[in-house]
mmCIF file of C-alpha atoms and ligand atoms in Angstrom:
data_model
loop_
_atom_site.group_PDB
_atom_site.id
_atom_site.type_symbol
_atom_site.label_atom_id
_atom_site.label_comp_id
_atom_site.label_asym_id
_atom_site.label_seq_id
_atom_site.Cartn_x
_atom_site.Cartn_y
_atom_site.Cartn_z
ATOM 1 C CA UNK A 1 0.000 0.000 0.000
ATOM 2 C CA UNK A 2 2.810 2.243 0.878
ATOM 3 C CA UNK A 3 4.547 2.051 -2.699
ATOM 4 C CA UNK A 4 0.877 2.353 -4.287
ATOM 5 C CA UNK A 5 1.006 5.698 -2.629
ATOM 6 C CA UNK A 6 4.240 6.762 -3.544
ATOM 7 C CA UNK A 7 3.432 5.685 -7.371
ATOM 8 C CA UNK A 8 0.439 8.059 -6.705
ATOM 9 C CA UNK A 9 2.363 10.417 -5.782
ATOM 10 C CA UNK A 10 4.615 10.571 -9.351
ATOM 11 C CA UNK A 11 1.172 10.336 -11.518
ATOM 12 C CA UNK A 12 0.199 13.403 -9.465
ATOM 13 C CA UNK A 13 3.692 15.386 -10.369
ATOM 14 C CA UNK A 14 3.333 13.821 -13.560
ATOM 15 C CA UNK A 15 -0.377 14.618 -14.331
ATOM 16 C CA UNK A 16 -2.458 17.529 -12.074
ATOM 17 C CA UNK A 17 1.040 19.041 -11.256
ATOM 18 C CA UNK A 18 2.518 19.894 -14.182
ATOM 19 C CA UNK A 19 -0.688 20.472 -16.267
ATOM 20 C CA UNK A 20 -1.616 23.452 -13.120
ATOM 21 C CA UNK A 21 2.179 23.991 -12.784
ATOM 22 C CA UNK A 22 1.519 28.304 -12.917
ATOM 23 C CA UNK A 23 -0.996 27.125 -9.915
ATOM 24 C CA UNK A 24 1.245 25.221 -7.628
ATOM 25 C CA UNK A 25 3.990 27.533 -8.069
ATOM 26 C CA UNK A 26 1.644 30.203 -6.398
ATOM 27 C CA UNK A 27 0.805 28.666 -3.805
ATOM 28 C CA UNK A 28 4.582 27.087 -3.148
ATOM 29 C CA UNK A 29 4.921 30.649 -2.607
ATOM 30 C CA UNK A 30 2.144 31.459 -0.111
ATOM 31 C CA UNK A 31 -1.227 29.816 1.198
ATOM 32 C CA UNK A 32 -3.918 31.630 1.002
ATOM 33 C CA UNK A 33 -6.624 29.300 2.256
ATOM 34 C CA UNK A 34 -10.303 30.642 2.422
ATOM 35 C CA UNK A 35 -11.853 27.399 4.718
ATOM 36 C CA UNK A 36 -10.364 26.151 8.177
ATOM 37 C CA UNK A 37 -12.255 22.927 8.304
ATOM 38 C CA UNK A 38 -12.478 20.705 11.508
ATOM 39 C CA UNK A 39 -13.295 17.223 10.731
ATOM 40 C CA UNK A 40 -13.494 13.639 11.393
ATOM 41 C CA UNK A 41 -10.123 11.607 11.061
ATOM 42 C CA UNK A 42 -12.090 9.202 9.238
ATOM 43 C CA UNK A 43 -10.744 7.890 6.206
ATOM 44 C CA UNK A 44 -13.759 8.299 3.842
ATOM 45 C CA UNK A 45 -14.186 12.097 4.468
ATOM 46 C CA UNK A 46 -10.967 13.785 2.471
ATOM 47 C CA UNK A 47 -12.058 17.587 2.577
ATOM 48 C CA UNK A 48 -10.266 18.298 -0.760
ATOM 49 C CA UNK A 49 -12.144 15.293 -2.595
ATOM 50 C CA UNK A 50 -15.272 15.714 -1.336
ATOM 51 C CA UNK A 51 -15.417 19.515 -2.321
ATOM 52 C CA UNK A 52 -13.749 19.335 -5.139
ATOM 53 C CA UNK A 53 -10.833 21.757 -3.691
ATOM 54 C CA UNK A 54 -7.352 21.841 -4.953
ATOM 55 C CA UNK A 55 -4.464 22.082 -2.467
ATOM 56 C CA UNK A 56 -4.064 25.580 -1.056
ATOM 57 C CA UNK A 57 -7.866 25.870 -0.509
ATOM 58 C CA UNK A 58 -8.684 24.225 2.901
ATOM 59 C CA UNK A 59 -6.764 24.633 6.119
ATOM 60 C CA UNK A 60 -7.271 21.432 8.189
ATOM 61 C CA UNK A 61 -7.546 19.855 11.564
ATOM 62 C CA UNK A 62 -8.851 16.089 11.788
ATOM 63 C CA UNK A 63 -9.997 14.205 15.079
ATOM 64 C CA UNK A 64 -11.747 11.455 16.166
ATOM 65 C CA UNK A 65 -15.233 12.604 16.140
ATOM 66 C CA UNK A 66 -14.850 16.281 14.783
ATOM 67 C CA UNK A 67 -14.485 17.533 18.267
ATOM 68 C CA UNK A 68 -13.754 21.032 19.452
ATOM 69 C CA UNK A 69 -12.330 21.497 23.678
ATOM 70 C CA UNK A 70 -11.572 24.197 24.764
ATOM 71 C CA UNK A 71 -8.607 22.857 26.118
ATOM 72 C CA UNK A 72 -6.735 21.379 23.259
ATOM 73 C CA UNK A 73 -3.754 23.241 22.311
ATOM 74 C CA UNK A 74 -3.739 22.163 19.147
ATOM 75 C CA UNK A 75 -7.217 23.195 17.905
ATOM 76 C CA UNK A 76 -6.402 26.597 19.346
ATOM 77 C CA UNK A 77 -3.252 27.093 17.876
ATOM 78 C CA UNK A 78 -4.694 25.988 14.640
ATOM 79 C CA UNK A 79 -7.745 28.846 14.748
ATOM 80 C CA UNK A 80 -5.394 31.398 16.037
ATOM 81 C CA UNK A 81 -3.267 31.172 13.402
ATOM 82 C CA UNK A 82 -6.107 30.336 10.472
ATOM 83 C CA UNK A 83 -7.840 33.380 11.708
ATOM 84 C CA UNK A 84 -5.033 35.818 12.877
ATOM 85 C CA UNK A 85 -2.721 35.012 10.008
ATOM 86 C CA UNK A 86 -4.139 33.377 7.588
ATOM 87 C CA UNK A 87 -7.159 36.099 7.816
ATOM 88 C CA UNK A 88 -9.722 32.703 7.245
ATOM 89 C CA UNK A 89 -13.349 34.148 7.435
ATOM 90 C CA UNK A 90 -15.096 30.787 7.488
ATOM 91 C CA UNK A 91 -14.920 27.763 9.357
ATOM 92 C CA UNK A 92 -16.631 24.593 8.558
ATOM 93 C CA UNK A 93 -17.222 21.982 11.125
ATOM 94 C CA UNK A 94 -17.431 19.003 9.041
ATOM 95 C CA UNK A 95 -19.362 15.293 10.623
ATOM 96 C CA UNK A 96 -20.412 12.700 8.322
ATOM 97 C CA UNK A 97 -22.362 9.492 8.812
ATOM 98 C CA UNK A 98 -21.761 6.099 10.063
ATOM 99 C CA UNK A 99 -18.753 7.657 12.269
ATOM 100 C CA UNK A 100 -17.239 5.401 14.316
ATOM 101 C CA UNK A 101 -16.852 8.003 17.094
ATOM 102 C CA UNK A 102 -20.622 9.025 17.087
ATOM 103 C CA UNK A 103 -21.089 5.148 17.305
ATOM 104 C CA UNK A 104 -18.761 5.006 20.452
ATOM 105 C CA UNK A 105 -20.150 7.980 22.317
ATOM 106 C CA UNK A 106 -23.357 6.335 22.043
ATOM 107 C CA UNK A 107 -22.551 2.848 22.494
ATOM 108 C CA UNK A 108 -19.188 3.506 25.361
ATOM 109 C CA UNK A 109 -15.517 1.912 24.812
ATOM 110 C CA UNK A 110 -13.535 0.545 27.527
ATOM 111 C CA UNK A 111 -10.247 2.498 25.979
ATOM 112 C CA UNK A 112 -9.276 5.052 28.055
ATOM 113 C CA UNK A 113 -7.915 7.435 26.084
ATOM 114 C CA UNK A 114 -10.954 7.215 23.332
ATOM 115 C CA UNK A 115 -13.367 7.001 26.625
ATOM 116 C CA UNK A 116 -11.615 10.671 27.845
ATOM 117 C CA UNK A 117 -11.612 12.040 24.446
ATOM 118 C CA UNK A 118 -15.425 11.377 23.666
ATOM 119 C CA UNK A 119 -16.618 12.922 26.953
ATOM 120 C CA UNK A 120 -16.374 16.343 25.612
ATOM 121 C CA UNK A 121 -18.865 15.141 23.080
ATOM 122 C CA UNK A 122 -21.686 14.386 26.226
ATOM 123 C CA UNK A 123 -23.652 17.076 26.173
ATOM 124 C CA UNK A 124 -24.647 16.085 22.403
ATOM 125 C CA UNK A 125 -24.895 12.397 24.025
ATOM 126 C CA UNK A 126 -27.632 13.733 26.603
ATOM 127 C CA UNK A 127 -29.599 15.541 23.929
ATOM 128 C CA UNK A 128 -30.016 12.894 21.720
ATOM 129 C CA UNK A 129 -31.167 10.438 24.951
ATOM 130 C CA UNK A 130 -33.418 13.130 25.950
ATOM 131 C CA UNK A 131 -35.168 13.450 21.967
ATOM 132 C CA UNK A 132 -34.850 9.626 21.422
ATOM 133 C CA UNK A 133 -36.790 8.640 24.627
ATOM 134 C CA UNK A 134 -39.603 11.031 23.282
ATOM 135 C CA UNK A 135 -39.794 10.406 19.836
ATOM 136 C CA UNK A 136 -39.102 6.585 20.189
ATOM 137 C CA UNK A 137 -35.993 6.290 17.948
ATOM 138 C CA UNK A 138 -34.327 3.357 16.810
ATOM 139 C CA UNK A 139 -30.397 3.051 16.803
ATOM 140 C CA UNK A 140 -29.951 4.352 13.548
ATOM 141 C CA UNK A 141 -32.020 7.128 13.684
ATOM 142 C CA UNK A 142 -30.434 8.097 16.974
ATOM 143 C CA UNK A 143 -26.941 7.697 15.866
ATOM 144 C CA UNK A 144 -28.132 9.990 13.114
ATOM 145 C CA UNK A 145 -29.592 12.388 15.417
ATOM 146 C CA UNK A 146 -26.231 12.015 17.530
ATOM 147 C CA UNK A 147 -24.128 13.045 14.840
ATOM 148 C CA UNK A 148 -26.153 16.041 13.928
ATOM 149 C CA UNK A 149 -26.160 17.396 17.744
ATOM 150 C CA UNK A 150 -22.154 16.425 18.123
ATOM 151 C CA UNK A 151 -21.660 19.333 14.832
ATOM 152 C CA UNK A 152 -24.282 21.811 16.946
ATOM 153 C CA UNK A 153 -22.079 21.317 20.059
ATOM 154 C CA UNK A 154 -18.879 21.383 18.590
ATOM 155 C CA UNK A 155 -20.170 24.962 17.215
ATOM 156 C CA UNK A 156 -20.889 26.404 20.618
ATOM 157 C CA UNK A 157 -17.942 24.792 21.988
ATOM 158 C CA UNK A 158 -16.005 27.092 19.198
ATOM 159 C CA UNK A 159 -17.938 30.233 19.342
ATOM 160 C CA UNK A 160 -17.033 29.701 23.239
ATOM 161 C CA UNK A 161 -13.699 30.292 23.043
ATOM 162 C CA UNK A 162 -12.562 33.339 24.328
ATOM 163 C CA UNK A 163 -9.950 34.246 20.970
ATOM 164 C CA UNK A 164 -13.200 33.447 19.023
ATOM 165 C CA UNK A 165 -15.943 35.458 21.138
ATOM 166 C CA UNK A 166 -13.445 38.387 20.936
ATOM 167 C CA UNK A 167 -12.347 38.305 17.427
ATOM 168 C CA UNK A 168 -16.051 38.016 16.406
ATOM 169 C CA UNK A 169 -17.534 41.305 18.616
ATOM 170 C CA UNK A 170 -14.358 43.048 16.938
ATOM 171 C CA UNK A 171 -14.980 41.864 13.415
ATOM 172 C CA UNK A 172 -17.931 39.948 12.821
ATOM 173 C CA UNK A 173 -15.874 37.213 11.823
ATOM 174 C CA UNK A 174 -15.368 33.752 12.095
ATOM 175 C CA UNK A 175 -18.507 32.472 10.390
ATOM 176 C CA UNK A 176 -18.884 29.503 11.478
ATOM 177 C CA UNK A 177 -20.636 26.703 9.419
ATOM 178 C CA UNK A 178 -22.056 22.645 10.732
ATOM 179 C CA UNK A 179 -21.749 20.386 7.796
ATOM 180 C CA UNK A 180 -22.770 16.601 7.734
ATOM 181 C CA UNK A 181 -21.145 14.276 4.758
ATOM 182 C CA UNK A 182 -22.943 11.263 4.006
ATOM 183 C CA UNK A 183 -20.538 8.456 3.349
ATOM 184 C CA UNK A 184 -23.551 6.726 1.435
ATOM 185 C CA UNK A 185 -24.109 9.187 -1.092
ATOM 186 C CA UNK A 186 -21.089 11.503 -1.059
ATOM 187 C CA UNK A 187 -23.472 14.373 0.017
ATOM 188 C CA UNK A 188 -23.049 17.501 2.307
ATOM 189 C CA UNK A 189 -25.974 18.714 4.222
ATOM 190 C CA UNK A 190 -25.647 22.325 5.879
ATOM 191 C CA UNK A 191 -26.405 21.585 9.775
ATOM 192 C CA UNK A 192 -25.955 25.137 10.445
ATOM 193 C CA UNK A 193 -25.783 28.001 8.252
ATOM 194 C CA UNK A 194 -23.039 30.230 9.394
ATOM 195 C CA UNK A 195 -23.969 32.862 7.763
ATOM 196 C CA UNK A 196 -27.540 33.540 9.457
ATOM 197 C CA UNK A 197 -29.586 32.890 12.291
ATOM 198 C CA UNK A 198 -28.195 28.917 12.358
ATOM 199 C CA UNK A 199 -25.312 30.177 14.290
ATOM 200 C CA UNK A 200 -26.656 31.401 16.960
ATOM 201 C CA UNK A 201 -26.556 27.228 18.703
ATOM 202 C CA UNK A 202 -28.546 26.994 21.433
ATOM 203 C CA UNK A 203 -28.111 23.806 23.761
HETATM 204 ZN ZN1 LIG B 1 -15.943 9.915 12.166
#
């Protein structure tokens, strides 16, 4: 699999690179992304392939579940520098279906790192008990429902943090934007529409 990728690799300096060489030179020289995307590590959701977006477009952090903590270093370095220096206006907190992370926050794992990790993902957990004892769901449709409420909480857990709440009374900006991929049919739904009255999450 490894040499399959590096083979890859020479079709793509062979093919896409050199036919959009003026392109890639450009952006050798500077990035000028217009997305910061948060996603799911999963395999199946690639942000460039599934939006048709060419290298230099999306700025990217993956985790297990498309989580956002206020804690993590890493996401926060990530947004600072995406929105401070990279002057990003839109961020896109991408979920899809049939995650395995929605499926463990739901279902539990013994692993205690994954077990930690999830927990920040709870609140969406509680929701979707609360919604699926009313409306009688079945697993799927509560998975389903669980994967839409992770995106909404993710959102709030974003717009929470403090660089963010500042930088958007100052500017008006980052928009921030819930997206759900479906692995089945290759199709983005808008969860939340960053750009109106969908951003305003409420718990
Ligand atoms: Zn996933």
């Amino acid at each position: 699999m490894v040499a399959e990728l590096l083979a890859g690799n020479r079709r793509f300096v062979a093919g896409e690179f050199t036919q959009h060489l003026d392109y890639y030179k450009s952006i050798a020289a500077s990035q000028t992304p217009s997305i910061l995307w948060i996603g799911c590590s999963d395999s199946r959701v690639s942000e460039d392939v599934v939006t048709g977006s060419k290298p230099g477009t999306i700025f990217v952090h993956r985790n297990v579940a498309n989580i956002v903590s206020f804690n993590d270093v890493n996401v926060a370095a990530l947004v600072e520098y995406g929105i401070t220096h990279l002057k990003i206006p839109d961020i896109v907190i991408c979920g899809h279906t049939k995650c395995g992370g929605i499926r463990a926050i739901e279902e539990g794992v013994s692993e205690n790192y994954i077990a930690d990790w999830l927990l920040i993902a709870q609140g969406a957990k509680d929701k979707t008990d609360r919604i699926a004892a009313e409306q009688g769901l079945d697993l799927e449709q509560k998975l389903d429902l669980l994967a839409r409420e992770n995106i909404r909480l993710q959102i709030k857990h974003l717009n929470n943090i403090s660089f963010i709440k500042r930088h958007k009374q100052k500017t008006g900006l980052p928009r921030v934007h819930g997206w759900l991929y479906a692995v089945e049919t290759g199709q983005i739904e808008v969860i939340v529409d960053g750009t109106g009255e969908g951003s305003a999450v409420k718990s």
